[in-house]
Short mmCIF file of C-alpha atoms and ligand atoms in Angstrom, two decimals:
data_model
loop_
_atom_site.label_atom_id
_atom_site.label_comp_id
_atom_site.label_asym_id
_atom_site.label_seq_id
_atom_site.Cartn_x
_atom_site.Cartn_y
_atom_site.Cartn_z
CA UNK A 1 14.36 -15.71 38.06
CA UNK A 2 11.01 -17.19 36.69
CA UNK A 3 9.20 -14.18 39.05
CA UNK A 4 11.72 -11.84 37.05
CA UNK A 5 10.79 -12.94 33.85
CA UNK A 6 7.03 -12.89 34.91
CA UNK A 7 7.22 -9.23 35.75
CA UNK A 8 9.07 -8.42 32.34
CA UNK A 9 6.41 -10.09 30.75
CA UNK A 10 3.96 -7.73 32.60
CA UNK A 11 5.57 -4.95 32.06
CA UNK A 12 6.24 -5.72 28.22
CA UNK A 13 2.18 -6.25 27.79
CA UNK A 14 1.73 -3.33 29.79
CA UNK A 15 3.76 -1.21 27.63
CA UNK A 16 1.76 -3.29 23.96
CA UNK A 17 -1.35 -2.30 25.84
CA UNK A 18 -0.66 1.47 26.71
CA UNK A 19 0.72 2.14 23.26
CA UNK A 20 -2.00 0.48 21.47
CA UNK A 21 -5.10 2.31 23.44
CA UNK A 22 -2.94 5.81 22.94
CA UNK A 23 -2.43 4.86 19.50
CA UNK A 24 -5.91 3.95 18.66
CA UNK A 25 -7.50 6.89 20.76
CA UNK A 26 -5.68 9.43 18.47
CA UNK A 27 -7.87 8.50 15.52
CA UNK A 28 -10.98 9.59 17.55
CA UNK A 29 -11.14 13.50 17.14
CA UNK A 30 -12.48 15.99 19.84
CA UNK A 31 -11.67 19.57 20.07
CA UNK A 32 -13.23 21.85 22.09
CA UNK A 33 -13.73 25.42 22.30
CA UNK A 34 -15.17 26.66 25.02
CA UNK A 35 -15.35 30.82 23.89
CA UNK A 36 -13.06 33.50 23.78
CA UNK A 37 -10.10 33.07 26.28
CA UNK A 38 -9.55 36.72 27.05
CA UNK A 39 -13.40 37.35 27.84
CA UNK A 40 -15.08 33.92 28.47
CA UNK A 41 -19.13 34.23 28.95
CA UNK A 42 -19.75 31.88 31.79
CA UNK A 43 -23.18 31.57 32.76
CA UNK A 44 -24.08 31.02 36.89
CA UNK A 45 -25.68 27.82 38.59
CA UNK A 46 -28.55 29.40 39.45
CA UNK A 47 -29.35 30.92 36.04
CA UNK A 48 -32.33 31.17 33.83
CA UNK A 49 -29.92 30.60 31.04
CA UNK A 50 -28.50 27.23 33.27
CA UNK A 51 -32.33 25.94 33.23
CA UNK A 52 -32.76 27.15 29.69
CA UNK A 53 -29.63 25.26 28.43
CA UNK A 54 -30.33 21.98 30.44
CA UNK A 55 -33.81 21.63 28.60
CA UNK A 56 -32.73 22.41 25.42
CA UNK A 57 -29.74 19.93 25.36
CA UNK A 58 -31.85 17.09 26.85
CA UNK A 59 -34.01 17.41 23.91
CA UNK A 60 -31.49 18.32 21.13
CA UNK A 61 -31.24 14.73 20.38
CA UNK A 62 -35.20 14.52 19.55
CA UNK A 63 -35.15 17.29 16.58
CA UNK A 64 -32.99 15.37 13.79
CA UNK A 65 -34.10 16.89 10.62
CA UNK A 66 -33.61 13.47 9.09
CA UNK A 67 -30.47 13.99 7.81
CA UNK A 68 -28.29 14.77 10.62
CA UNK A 69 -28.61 17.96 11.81
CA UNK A 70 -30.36 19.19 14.27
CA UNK A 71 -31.43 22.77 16.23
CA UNK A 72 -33.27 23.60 19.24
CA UNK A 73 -33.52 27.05 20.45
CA UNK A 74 -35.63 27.78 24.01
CA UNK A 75 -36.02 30.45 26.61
CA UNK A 76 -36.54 34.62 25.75
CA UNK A 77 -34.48 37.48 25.98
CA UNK A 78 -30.73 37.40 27.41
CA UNK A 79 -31.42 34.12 28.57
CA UNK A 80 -32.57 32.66 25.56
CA UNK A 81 -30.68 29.35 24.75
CA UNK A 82 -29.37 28.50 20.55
CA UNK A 83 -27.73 25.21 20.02
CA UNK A 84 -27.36 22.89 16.56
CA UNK A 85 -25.57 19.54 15.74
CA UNK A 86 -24.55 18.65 12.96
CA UNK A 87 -23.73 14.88 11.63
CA UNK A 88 -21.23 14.70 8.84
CA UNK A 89 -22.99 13.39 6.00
CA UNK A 90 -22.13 10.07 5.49
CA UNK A 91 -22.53 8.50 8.70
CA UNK A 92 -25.59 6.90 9.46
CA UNK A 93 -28.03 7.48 11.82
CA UNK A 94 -27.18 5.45 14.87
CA UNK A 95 -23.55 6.71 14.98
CA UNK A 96 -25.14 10.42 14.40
CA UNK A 97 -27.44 10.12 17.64
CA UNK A 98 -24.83 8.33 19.63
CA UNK A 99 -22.27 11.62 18.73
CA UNK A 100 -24.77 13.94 19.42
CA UNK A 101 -25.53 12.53 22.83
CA UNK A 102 -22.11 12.10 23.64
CA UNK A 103 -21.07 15.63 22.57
CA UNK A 104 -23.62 16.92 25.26
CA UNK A 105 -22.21 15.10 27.87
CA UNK A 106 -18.60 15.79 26.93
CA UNK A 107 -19.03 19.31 25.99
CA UNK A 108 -20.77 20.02 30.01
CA UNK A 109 -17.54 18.71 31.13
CA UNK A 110 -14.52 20.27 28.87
CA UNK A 111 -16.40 23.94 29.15
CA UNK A 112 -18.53 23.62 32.67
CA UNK A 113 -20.35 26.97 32.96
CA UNK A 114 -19.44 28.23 29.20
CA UNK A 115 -22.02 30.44 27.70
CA UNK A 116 -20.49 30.24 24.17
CA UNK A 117 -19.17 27.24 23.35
CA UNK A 118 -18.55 24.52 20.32
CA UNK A 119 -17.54 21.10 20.19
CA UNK A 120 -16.14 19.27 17.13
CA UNK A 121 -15.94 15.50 16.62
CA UNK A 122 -14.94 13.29 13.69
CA UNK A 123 -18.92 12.40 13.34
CA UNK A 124 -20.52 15.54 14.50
CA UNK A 125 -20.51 18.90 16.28
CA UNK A 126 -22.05 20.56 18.52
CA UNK A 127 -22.58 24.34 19.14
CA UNK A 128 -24.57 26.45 21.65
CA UNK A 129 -24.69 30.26 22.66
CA UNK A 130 -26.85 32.82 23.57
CA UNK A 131 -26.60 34.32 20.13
CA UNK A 132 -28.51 34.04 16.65
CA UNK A 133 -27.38 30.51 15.23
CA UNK A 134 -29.25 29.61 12.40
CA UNK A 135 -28.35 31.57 9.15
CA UNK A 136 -25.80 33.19 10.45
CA UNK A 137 -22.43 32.44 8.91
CA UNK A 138 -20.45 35.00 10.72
CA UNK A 139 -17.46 32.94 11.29
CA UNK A 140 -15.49 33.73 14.89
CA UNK A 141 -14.13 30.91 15.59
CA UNK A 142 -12.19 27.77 13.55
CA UNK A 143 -10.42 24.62 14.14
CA UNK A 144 -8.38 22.84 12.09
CA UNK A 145 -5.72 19.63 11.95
CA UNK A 146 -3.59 18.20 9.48
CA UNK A 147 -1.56 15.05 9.79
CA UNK A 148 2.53 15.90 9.94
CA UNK A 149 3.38 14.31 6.29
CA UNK A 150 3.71 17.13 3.65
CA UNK A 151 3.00 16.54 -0.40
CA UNK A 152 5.81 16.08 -2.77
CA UNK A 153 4.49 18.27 -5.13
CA UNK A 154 2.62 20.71 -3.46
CA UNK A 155 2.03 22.95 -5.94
CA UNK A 156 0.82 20.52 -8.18
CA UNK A 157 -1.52 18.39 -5.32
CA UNK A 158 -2.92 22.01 -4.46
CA UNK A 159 -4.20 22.49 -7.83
CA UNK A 160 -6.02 19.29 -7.89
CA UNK A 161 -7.32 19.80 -4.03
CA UNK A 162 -8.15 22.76 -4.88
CA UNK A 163 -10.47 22.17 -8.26
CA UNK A 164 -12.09 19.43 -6.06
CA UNK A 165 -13.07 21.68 -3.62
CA UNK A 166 -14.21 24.04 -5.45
CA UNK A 167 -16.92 21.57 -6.86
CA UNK A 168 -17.61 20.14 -4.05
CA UNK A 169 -18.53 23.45 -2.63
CA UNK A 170 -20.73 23.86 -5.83
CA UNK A 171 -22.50 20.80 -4.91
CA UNK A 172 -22.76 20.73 -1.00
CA UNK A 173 -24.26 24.80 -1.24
CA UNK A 174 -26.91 23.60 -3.34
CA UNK A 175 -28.12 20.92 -1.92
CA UNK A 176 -31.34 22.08 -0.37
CA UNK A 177 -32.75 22.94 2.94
CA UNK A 178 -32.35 19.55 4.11
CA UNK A 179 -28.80 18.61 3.80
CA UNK A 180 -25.28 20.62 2.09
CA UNK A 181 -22.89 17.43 2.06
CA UNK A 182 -20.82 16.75 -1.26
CA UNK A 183 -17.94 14.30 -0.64
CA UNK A 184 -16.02 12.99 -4.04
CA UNK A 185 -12.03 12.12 -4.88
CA UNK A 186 -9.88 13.49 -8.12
CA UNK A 187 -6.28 12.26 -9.32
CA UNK A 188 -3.36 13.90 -7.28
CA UNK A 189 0.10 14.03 -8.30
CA UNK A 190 2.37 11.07 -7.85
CA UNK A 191 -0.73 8.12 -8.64
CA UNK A 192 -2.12 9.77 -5.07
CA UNK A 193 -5.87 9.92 -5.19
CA UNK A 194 -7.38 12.27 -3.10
CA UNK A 195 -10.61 12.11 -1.04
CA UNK A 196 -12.52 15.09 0.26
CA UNK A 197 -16.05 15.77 1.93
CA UNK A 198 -17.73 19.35 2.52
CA UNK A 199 -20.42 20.37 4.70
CA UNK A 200 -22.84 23.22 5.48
CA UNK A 201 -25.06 22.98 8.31
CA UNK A 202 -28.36 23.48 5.92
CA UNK A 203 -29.75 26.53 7.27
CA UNK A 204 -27.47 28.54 5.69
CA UNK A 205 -28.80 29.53 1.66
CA UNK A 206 -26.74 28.66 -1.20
CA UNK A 207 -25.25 32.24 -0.69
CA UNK A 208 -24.29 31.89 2.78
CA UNK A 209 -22.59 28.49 2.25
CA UNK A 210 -20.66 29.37 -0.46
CA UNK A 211 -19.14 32.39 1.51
CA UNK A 212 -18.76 30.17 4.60
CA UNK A 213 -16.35 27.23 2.58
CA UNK A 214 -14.97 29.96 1.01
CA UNK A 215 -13.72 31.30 3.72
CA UNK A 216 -12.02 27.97 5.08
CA UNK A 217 -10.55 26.99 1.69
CA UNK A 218 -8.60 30.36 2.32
CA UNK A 219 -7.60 29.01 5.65
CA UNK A 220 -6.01 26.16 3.82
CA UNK A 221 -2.17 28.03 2.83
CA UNK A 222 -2.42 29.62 6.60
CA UNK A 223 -2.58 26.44 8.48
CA UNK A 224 -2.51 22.78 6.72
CA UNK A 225 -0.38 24.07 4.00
CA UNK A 226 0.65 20.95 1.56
CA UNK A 227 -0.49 18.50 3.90
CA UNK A 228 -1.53 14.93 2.32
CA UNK A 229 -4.42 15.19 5.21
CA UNK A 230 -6.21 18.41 7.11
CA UNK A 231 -9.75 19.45 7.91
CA UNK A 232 -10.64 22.88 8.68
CA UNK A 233 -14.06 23.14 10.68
CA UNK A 234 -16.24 26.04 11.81
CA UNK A 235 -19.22 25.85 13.21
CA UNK A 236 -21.70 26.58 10.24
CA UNK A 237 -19.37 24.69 7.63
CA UNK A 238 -16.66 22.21 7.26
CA UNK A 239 -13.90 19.96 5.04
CA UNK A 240 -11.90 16.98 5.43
CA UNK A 241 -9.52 15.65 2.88
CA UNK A 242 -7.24 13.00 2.71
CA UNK A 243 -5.05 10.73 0.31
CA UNK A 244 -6.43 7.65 1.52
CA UNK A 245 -10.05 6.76 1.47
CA UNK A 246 -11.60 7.88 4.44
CA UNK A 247 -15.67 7.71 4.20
CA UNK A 248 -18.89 5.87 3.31
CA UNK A 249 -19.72 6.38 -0.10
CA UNK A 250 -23.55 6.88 -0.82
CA UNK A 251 -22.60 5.12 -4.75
CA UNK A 252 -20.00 3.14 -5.14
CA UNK A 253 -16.45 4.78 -6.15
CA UNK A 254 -15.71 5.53 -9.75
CA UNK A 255 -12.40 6.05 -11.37
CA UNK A 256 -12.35 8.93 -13.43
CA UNK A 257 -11.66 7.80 -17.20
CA UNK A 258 -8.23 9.06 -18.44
CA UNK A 259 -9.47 11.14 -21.13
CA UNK A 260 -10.29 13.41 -18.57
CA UNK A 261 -7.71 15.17 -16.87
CA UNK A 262 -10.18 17.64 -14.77
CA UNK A 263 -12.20 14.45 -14.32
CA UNK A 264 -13.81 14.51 -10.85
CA UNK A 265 -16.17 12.59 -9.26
CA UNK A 266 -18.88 13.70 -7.01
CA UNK A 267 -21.04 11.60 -4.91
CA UNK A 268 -23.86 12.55 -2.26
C1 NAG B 301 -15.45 32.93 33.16
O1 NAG B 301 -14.88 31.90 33.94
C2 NAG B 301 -13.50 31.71 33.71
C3 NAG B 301 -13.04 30.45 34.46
O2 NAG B 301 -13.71 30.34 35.66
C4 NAG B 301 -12.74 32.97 34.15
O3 NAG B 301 -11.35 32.81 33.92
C5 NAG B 301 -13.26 34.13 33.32
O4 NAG B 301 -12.64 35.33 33.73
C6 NAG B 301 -14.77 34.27 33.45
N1 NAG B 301 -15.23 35.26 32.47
C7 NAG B 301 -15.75 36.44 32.82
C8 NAG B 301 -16.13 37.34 31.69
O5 NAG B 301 -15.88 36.77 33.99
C1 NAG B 302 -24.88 36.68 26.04
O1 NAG B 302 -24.47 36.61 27.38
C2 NAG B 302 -23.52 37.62 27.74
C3 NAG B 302 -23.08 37.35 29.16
O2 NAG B 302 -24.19 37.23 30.01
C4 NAG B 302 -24.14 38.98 27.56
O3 NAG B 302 -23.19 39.98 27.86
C5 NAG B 302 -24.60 39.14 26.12
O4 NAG B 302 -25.26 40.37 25.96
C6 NAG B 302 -25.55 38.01 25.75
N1 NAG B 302 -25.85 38.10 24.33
C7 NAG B 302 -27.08 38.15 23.90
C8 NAG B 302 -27.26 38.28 22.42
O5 NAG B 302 -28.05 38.08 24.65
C1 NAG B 303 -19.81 2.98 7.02
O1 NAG B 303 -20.52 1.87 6.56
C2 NAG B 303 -20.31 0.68 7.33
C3 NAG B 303 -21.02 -0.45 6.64
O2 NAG B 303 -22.36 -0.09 6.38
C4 NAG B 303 -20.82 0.90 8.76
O3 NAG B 303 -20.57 -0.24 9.54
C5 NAG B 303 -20.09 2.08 9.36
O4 NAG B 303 -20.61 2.37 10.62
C6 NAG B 303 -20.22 3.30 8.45
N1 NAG B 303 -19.42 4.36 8.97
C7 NAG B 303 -19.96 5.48 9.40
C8 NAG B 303 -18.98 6.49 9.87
O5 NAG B 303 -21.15 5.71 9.37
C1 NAG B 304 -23.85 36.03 14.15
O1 NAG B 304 -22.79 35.39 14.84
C2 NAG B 304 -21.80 36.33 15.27
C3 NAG B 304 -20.65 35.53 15.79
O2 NAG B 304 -21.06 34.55 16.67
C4 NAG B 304 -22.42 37.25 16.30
O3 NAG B 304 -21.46 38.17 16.77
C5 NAG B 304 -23.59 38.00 15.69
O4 NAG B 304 -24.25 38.75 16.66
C6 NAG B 304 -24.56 37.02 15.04
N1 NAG B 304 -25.50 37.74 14.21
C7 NAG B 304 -26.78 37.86 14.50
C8 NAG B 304 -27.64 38.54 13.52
O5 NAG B 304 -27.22 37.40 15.54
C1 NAG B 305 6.64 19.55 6.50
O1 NAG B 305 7.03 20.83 6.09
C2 NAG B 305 7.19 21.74 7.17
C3 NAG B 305 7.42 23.13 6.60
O2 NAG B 305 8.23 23.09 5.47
C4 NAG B 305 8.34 21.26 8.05
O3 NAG B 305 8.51 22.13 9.15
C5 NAG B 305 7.98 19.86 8.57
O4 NAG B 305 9.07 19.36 9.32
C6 NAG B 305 7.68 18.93 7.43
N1 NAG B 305 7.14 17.68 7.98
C7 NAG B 305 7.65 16.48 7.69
C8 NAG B 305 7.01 15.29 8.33
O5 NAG B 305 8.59 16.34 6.91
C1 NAG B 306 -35.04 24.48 13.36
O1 NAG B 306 -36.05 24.07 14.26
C2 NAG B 306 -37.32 24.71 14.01
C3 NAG B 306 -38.25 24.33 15.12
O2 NAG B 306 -38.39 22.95 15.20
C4 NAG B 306 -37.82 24.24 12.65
O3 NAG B 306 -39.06 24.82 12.36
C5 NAG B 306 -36.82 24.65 11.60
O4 NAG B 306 -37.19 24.16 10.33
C6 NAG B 306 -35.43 24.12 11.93
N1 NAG B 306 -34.49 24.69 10.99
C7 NAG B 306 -33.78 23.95 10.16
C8 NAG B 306 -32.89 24.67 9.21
O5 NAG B 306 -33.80 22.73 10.17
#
């Protein structure tokens, strides 16, 4: 009897344990996407562009531009090697290098052999190919997610969404040639606040960026349509929103006075 109860004991902590590691494991994002599935580029072990890629992710981690992203490109012709990382914006800098490094040893792993591959994280992402990188905003390739619970009023929360992303993407595309990052929160419907950040990778001009978000924000009715939370990422540009409060503020949080109904508050 008493070994009986032992073992249910074991069992039940066993079960509190599993659930709580799943549970807490789903908040860290990964995604990986490791090139087209009907013609994958896969590169051989004894390749130039193997050597090529080796180096130049062993020293990705050294280029930060200061402000989270980074870009190494080595090698020549065919074999010639493009990666970048970028950090989302608010995270500082020891989190940044510890997601960068990790993405390079995760991404090896989930697409061993991959030519043309990205990784996405909920602190940064990681991309490599054999193909221009930097100012190109040719966008072949998404990934999005949106929690399950869908807006009351979605017509009215997509309005206000919508408005704040539309300055945000004001903001982030001219931020300079350093960093694109606007994150900032509006009123919703139903006393819901909601909380958004936006992201270029800042190689991309004003132009470029504002084409690339663009382009996602049209994603938005396709696949996280009147969802309190969703991101949409591609490579060269990204969002996140949610209607709870969701990262570092650079200034502290202001509520927008009443006697402003567009009111709208933008930090970087
Ligand atoms: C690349 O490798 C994958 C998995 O090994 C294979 O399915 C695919 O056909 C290869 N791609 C090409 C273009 O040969
Ligand atoms: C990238 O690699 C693939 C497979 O080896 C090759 O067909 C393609 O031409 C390369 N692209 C560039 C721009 O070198
Ligand atoms: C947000 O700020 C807190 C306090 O400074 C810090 O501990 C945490 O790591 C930050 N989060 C990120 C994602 O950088
Ligand atoms: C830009 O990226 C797209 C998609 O990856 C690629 O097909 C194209 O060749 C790139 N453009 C340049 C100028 O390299
Ligand atoms: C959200 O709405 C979609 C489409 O109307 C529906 O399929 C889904 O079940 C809803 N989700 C929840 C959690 O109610
Ligand atoms: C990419 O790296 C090169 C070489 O270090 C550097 O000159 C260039 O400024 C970087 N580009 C961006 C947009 O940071």
């Amino acid at each position: 009897m008493f070994m009986l109860v032992n073992y249910v004991i074991l069992l039940w902590f066993t079960f509190i344990f599993i659930y709580l590691t799943t549970s807490l494991a789903k908040t860290d994002y990964s995604a990986y996407d490791c090139g087209n599935p009907s013609n994958r580029l896969n590169y051989t072990a004894d390749s130039k562009f193997k050597t090529n890629l080796d180096t130049t992710l062993s020293k990705l981690p050294t280029t930060n531009n200061g402000f989270g992203f980074y870009n190494l490109s080595t090698g020549q012709g065919i074999d010639r090697v493009y990666s970048v990382a970028l950090c989302r914006g608010d995270i500082n800098p020891d989190t940044c290098l510890s997601c960068v490094k990790d993405a390079i040893v995760n991404v090896r792993k989930a697409c061993p052999n991959n030519i043309y591959v990205t990784a996405y994280y909920d602190h940064c992402s990681l991309t490599f190919n054999n193909d221009t990188l930097l100012g190109n905003n040719t966008i072949d390739r998404y990934n999005y997610r949106s929690g399950a619970q869908n807006m009351t009023n979605v017509a009215l929360f997509n309005q206000a969404l919508r408005s704040l992303l539309d300055k945000l993407k004001a903001d982030a595309s001219t931020g300079g040639s350093l960093r694109k990052f606007a994150s900032g929160n509006t009123p919703g419907p139903d006393f819901t606040t909601i909380y958004a950040l936006m992201q270029c990778t800042p190689d991309l001009s004003k132009q470029e960026c504002n084409v690339c978000l663009d382009e996602i924000i049209n994603m938005i009715p396709r696949y996280i349509p009147g969802k309190v939370r969703g991101r949409i990422l591609v490579p060269m540009c990204n969002f996140q929103y949610d209607i709870t409060w969701f990262f570092n503020e650079s200034t502290p949080l202001v509520i927008p006075p009443p006697s402003s109904p567009q009111g709208m508050d933008v930090h970087f």
